PDB file of N, CA, C and O in Angstrom:
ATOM      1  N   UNK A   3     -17.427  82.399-125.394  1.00  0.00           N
ATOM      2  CA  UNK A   3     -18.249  82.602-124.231  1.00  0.00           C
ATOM      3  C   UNK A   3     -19.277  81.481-124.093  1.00  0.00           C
ATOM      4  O   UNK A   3     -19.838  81.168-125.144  1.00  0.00           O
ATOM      5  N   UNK A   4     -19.594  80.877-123.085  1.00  0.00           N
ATOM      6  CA  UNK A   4     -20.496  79.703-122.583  1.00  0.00           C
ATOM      7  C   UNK A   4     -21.759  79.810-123.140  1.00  0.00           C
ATOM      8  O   UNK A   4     -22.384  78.914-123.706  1.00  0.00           O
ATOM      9  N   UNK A   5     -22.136  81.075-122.927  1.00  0.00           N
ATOM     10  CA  UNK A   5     -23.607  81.518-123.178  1.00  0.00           C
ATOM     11  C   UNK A   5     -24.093  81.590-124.903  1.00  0.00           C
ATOM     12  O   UNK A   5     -25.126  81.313-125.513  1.00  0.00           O
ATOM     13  N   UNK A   6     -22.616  82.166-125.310  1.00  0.00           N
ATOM     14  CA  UNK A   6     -22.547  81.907-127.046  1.00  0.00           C
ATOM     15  C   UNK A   6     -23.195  80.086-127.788  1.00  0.00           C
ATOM     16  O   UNK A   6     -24.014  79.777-128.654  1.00  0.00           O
ATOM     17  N   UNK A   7     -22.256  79.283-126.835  1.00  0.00           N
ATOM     18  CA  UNK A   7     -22.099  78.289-127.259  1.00  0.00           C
ATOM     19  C   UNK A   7     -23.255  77.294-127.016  1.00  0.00           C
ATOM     20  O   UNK A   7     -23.382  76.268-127.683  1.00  0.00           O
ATOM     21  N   UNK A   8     -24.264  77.738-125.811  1.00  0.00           N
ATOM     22  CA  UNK A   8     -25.392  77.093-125.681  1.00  0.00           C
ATOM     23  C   UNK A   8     -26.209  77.486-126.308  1.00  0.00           C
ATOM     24  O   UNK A   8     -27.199  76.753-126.311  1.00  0.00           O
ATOM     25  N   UNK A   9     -26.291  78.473-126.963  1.00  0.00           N
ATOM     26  CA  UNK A   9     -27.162  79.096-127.876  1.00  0.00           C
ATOM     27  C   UNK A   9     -27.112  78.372-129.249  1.00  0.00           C
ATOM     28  O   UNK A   9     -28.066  78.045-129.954  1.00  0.00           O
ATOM     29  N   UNK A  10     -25.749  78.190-129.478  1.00  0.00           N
ATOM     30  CA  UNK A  10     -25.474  77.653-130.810  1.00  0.00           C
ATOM     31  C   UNK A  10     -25.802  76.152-131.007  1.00  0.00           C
ATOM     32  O   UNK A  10     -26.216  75.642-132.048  1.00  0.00           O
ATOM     33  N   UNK A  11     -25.543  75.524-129.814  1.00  0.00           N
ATOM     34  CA  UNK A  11     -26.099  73.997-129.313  1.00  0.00           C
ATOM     35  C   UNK A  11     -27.769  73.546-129.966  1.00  0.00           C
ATOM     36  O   UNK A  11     -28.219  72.793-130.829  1.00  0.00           O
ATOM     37  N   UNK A  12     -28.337  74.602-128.869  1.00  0.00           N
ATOM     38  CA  UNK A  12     -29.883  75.033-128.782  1.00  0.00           C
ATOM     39  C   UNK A  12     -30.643  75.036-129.992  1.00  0.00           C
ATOM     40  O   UNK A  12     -31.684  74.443-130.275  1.00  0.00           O
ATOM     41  N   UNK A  13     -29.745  76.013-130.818  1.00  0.00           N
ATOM     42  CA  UNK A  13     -30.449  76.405-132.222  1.00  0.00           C
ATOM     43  C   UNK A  13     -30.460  75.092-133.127  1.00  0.00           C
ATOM     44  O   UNK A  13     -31.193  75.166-134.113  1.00  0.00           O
ATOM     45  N   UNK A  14     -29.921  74.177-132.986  1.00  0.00           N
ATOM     46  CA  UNK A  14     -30.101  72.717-133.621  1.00  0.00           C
ATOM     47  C   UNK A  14     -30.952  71.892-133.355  1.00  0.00           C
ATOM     48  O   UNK A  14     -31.213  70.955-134.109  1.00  0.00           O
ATOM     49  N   UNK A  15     -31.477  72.080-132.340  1.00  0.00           N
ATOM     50  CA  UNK A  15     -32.788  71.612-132.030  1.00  0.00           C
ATOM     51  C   UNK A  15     -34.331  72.250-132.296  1.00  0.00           C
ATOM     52  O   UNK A  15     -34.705  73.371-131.953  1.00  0.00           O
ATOM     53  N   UNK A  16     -35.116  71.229-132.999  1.00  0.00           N
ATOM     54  CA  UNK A  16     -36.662  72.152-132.570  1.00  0.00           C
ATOM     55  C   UNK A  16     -36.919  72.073-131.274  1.00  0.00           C
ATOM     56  O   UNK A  16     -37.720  72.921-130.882  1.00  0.00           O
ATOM     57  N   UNK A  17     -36.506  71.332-130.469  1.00  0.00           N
ATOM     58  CA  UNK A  17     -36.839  71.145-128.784  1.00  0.00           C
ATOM     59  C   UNK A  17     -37.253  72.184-128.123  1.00  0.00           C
ATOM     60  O   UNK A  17     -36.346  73.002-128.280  1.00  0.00           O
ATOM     61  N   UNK A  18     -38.158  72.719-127.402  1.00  0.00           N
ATOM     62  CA  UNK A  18     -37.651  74.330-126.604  1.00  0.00           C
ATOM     63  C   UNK A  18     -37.405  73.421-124.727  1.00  0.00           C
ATOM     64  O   UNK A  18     -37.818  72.625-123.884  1.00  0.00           O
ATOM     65  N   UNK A  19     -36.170  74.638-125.250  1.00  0.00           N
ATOM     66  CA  UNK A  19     -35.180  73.858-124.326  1.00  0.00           C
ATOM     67  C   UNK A  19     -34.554  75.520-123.355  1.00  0.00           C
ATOM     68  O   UNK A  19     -33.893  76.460-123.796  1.00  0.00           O
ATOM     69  N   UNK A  20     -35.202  75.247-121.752  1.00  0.00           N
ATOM     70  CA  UNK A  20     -35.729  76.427-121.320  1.00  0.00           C
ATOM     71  C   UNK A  20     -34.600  76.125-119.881  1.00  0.00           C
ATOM     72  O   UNK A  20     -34.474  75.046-119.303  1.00  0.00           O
ATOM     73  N   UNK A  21     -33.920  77.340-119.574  1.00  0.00           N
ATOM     74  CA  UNK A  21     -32.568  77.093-118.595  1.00  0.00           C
ATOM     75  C   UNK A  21     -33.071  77.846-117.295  1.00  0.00           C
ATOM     76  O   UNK A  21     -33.237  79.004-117.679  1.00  0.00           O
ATOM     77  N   UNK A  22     -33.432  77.768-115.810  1.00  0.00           N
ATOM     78  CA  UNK A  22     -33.641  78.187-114.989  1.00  0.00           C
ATOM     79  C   UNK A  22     -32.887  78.309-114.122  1.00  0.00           C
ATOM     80  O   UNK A  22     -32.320  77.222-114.013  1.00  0.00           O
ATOM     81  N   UNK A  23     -32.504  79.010-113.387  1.00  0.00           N
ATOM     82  CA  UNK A  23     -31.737  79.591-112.201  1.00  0.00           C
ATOM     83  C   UNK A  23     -32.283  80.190-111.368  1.00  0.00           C
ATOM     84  O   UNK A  23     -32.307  81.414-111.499  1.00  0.00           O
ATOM     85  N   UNK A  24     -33.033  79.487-110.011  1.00  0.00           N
ATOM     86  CA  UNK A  24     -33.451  79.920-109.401  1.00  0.00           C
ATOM     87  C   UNK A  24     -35.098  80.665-109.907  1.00  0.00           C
ATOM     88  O   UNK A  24     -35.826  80.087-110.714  1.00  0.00           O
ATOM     89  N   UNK A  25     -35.431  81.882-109.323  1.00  0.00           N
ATOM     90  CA  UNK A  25     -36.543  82.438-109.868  1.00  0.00           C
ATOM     91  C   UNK A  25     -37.057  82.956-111.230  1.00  0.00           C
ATOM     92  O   UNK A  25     -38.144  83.479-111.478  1.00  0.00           O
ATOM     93  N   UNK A  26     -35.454  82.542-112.504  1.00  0.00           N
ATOM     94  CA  UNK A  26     -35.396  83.425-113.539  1.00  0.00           C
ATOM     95  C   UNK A  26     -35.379  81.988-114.119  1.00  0.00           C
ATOM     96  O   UNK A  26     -35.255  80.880-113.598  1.00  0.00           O
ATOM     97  N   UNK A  27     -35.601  82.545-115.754  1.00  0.00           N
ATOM     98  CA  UNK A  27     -35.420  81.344-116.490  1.00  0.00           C
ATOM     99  C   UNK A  27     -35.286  81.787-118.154  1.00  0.00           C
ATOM    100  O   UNK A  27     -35.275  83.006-118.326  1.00  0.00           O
ATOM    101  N   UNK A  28     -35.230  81.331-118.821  1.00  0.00           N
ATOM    102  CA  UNK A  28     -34.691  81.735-120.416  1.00  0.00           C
ATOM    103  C   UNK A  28     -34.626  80.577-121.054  1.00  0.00           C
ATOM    104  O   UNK A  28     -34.307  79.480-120.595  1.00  0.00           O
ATOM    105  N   UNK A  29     -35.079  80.986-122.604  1.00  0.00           N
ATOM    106  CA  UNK A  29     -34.962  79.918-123.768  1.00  0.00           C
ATOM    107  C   UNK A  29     -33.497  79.840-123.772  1.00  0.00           C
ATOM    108  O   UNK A  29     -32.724  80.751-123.475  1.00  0.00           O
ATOM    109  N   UNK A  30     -33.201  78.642-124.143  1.00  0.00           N
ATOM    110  CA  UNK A  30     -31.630  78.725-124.329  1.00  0.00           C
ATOM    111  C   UNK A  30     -31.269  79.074-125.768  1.00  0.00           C
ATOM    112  O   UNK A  30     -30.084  79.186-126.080  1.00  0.00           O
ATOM    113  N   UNK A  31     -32.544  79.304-126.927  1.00  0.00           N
ATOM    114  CA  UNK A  31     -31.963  79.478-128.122  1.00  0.00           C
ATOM    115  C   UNK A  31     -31.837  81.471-128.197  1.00  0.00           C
ATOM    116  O   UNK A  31     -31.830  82.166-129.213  1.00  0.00           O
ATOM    117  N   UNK A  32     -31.771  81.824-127.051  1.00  0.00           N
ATOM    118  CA  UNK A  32     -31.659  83.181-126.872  1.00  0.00           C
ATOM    119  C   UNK A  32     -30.686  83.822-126.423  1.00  0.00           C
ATOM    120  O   UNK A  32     -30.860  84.101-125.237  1.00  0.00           O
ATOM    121  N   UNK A  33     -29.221  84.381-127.058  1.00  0.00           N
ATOM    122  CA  UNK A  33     -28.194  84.858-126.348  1.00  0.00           C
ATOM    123  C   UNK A  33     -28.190  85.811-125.444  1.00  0.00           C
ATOM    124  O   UNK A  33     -27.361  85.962-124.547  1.00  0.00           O
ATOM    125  N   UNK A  34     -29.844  86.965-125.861  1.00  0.00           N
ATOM    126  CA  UNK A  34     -29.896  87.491-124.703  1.00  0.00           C
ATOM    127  C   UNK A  34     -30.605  87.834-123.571  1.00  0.00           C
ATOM    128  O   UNK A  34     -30.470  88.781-122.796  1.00  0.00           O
ATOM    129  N   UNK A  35     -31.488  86.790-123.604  1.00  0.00           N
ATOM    130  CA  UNK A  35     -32.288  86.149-122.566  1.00  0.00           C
ATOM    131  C   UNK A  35     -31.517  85.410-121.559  1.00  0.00           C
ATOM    132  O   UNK A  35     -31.779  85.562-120.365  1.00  0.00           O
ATOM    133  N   UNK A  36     -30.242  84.331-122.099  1.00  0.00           N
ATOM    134  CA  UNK A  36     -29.382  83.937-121.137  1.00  0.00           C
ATOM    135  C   UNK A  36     -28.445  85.095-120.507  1.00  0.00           C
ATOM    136  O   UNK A  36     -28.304  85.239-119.293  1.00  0.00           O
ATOM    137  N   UNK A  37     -27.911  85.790-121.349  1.00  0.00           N
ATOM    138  CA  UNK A  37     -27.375  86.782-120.401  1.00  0.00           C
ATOM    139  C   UNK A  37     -27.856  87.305-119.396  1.00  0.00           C
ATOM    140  O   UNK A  37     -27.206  87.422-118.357  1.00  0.00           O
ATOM    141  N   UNK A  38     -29.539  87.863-119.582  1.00  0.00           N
ATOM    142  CA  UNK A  38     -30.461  88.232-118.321  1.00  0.00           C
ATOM    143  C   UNK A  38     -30.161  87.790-117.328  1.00  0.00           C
ATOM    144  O   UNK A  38     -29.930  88.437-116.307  1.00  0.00           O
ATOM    145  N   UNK A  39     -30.088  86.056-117.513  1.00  0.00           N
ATOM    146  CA  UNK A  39     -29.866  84.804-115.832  1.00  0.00           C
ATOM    147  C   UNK A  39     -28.796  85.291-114.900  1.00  0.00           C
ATOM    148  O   UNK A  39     -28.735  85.105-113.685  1.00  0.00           O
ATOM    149  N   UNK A  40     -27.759  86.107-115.859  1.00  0.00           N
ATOM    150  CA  UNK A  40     -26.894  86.433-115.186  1.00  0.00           C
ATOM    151  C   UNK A  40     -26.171  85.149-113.960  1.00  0.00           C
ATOM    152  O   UNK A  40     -25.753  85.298-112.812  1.00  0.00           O
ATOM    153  N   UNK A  41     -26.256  84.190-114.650  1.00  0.00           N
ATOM    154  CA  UNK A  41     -25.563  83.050-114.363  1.00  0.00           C
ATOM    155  C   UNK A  41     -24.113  83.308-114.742  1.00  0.00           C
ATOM    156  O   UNK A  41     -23.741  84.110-115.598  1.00  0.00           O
ATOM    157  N   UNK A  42     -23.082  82.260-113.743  1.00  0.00           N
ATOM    158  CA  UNK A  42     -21.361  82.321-114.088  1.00  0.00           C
ATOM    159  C   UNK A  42     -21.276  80.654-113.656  1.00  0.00           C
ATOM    160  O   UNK A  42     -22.142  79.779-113.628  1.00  0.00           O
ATOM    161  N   UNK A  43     -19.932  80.648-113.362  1.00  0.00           N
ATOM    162  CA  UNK A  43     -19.406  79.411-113.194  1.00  0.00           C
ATOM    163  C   UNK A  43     -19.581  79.338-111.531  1.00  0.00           C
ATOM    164  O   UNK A  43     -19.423  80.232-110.699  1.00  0.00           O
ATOM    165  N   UNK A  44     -20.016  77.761-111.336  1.00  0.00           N
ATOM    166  CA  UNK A  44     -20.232  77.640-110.072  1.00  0.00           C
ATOM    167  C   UNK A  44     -21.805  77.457-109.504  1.00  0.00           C
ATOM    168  O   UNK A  44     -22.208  76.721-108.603  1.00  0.00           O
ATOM    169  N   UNK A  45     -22.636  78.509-110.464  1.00  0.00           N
ATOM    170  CA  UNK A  45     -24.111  78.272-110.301  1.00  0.00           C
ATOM    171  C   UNK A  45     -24.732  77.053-110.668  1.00  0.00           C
ATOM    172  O   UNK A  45     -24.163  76.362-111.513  1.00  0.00           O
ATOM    173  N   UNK A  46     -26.024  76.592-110.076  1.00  0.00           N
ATOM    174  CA  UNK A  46     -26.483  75.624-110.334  1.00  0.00           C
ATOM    175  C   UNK A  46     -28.002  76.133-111.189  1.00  0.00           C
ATOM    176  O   UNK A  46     -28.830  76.974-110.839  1.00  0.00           O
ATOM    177  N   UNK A  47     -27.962  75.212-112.479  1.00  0.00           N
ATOM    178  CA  UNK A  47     -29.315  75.682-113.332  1.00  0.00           C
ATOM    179  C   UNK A  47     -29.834  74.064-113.490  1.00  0.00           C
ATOM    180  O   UNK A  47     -29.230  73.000-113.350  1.00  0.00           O
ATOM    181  N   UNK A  48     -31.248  74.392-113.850  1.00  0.00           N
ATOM    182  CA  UNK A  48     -32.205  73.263-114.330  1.00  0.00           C
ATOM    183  C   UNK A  48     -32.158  73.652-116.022  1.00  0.00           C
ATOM    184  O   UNK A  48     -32.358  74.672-116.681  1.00  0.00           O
ATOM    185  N   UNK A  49     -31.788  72.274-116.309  1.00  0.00           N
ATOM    186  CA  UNK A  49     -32.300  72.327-118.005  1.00  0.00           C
ATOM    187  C   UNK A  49     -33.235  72.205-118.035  1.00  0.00           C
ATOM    188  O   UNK A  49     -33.539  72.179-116.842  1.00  0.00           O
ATOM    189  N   UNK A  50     -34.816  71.987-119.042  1.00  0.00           N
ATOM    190  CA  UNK A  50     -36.113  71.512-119.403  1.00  0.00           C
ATOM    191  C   UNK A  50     -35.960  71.514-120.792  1.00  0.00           C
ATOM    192  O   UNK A  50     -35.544  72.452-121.471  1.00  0.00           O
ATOM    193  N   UNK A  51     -36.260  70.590-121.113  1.00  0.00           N
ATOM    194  CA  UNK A  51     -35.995  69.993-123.167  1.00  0.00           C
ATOM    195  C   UNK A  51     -37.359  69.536-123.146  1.00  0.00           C
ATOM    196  O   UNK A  51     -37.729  68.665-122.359  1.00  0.00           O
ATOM    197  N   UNK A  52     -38.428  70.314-124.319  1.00  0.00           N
ATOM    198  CA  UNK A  52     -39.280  69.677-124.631  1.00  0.00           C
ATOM    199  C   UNK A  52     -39.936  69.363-126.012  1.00  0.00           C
ATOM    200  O   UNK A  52     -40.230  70.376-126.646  1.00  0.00           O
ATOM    201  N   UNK A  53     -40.151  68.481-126.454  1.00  0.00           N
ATOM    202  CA  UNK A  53     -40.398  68.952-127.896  1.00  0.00           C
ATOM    203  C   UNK A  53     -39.638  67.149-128.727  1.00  0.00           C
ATOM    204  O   UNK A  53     -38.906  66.428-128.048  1.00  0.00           O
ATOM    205  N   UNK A  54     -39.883  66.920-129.641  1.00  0.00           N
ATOM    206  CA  UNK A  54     -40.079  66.211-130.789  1.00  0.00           C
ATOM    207  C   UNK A  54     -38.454  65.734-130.528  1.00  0.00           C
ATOM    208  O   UNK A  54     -38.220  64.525-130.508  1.00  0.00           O
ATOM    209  N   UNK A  55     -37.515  66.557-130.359  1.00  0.00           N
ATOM    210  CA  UNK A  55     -35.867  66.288-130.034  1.00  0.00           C
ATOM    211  C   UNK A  55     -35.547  66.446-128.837  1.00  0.00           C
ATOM    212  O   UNK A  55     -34.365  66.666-128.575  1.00  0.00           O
ATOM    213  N   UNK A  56     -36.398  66.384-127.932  1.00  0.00           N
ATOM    214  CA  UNK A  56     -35.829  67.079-126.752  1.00  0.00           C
ATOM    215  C   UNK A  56     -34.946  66.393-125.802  1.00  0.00           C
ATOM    216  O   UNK A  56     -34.290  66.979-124.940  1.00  0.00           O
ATOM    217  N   UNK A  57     -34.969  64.263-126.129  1.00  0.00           N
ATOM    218  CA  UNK A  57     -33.613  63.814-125.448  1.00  0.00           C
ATOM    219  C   UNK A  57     -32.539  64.245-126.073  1.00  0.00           C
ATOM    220  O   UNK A  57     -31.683  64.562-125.247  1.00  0.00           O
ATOM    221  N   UNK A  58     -32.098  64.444-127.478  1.00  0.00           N
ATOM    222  CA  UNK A  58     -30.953  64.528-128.286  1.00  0.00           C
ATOM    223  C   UNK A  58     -30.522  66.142-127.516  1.00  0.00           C
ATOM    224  O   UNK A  58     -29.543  66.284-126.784  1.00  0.00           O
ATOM    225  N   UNK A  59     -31.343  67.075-127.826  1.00  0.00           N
ATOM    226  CA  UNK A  59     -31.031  68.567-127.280  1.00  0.00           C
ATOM    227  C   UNK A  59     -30.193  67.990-125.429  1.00  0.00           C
ATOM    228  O   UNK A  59     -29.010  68.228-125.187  1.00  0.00           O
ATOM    229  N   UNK A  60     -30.831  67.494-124.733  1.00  0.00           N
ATOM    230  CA  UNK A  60     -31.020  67.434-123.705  1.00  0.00           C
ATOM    231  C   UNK A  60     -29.595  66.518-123.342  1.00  0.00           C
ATOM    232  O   UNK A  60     -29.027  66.819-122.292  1.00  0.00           O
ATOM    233  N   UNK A  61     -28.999  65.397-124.193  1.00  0.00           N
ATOM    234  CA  UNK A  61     -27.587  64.673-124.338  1.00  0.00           C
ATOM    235  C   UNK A  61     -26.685  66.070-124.479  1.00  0.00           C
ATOM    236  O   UNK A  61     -25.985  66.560-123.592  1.00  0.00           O
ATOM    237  N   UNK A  62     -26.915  66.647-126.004  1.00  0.00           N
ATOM    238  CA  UNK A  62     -25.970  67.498-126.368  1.00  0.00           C
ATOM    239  C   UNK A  62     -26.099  68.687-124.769  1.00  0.00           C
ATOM    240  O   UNK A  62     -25.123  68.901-124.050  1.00  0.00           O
ATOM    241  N   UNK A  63     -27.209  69.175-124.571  1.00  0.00           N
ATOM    242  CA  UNK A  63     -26.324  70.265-123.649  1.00  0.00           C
ATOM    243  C   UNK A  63     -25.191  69.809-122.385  1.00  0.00           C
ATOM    244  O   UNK A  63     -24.039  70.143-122.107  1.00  0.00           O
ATOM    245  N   UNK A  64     -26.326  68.745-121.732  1.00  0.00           N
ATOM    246  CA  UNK A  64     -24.896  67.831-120.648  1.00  0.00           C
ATOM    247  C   UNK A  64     -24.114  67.732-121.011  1.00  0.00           C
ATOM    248  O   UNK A  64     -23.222  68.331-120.409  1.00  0.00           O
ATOM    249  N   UNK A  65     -23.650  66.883-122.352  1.00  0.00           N
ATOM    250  CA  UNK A  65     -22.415  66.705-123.193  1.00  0.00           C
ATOM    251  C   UNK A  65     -21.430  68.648-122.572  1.00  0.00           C
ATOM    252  O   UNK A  65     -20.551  68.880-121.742  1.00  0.00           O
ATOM    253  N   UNK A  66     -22.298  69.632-123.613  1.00  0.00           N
ATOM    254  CA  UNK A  66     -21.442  70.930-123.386  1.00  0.00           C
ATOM    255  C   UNK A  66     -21.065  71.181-122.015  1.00  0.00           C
ATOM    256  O   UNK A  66     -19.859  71.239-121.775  1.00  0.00           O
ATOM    257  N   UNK A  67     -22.083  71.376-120.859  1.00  0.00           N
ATOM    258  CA  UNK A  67     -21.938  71.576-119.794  1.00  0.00           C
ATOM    259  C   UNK A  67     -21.039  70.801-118.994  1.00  0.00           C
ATOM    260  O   UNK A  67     -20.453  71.521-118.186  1.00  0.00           O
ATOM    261  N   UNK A  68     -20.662  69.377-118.912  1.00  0.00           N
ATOM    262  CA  UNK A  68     -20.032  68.494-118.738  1.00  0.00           C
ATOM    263  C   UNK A  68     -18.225  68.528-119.321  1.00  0.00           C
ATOM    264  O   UNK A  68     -17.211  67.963-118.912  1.00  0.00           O
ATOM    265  N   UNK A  69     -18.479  69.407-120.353  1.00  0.00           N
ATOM    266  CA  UNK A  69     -16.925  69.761-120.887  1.00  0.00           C
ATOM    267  C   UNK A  69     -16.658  71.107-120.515  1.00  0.00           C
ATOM    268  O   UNK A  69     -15.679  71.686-120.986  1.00  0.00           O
ATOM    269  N   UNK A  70     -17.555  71.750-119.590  1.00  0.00           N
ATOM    270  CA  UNK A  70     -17.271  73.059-119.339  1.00  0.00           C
ATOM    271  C   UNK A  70     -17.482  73.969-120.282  1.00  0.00           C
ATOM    272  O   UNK A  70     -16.757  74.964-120.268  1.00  0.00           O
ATOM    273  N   UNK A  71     -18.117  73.890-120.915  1.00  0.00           N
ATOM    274  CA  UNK A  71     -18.411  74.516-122.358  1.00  0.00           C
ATOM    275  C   UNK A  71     -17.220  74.716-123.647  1.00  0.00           C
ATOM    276  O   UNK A  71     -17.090  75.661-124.425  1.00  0.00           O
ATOM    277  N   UNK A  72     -16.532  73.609-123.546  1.00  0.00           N
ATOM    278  CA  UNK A  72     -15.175  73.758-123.733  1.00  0.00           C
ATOM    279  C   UNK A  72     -14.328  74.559-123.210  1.00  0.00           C
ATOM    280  O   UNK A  72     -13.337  74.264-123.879  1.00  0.00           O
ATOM    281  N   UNK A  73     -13.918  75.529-122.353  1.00  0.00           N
ATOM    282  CA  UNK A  73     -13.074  76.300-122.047  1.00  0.00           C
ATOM    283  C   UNK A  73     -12.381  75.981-121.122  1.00  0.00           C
ATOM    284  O   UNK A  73     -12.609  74.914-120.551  1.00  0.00           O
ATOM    285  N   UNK A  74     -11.148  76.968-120.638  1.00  0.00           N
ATOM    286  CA  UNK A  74     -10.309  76.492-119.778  1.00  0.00           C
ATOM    287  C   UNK A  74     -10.984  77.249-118.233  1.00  0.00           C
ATOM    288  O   UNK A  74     -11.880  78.093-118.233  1.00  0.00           O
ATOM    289  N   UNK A  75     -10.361  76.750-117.113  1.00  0.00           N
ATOM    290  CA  UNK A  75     -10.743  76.883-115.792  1.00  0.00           C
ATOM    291  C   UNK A  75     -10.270  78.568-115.764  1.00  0.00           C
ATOM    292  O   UNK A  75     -10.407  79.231-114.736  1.00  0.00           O
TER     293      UNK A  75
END
């Protein structure tokens, strides 16, 4: 699951690295705080990486998001 895998991304970073959708928003090192966003495929979110790692966090999630979170269509 997408939401699994940004979490797992996330947690490698000290960065806090915070995912918004619209009026809602969530740590991404939180599996169920992202579920809250109730985001799917197709939505558009803002990343925010801040913190001591926060370009490296901020490569790696594009990197995930950019491969679709690995999964198939």
């Amino acid at each position: 699951r997408a939401a699994t895998k940004l979490v797992q991304v996330a947690q490698q970073y000290s960065a806090t690295i915070t995912i918004k959708q619209g009026e809602k928003s969530a740590q991404a090192d939180s599996l169920m705080a992202l579920l809250m966003l109730e985001s799917s495929q197709g939505k558009s979110i803002d990343v925010i990486c801040e913190g001591e790692d926060a370009v490296q966090a901020m490569d790696a999630i594009a990197c995930l998001v950019n491969s679709r979170f690995e999964e198939s269509e």
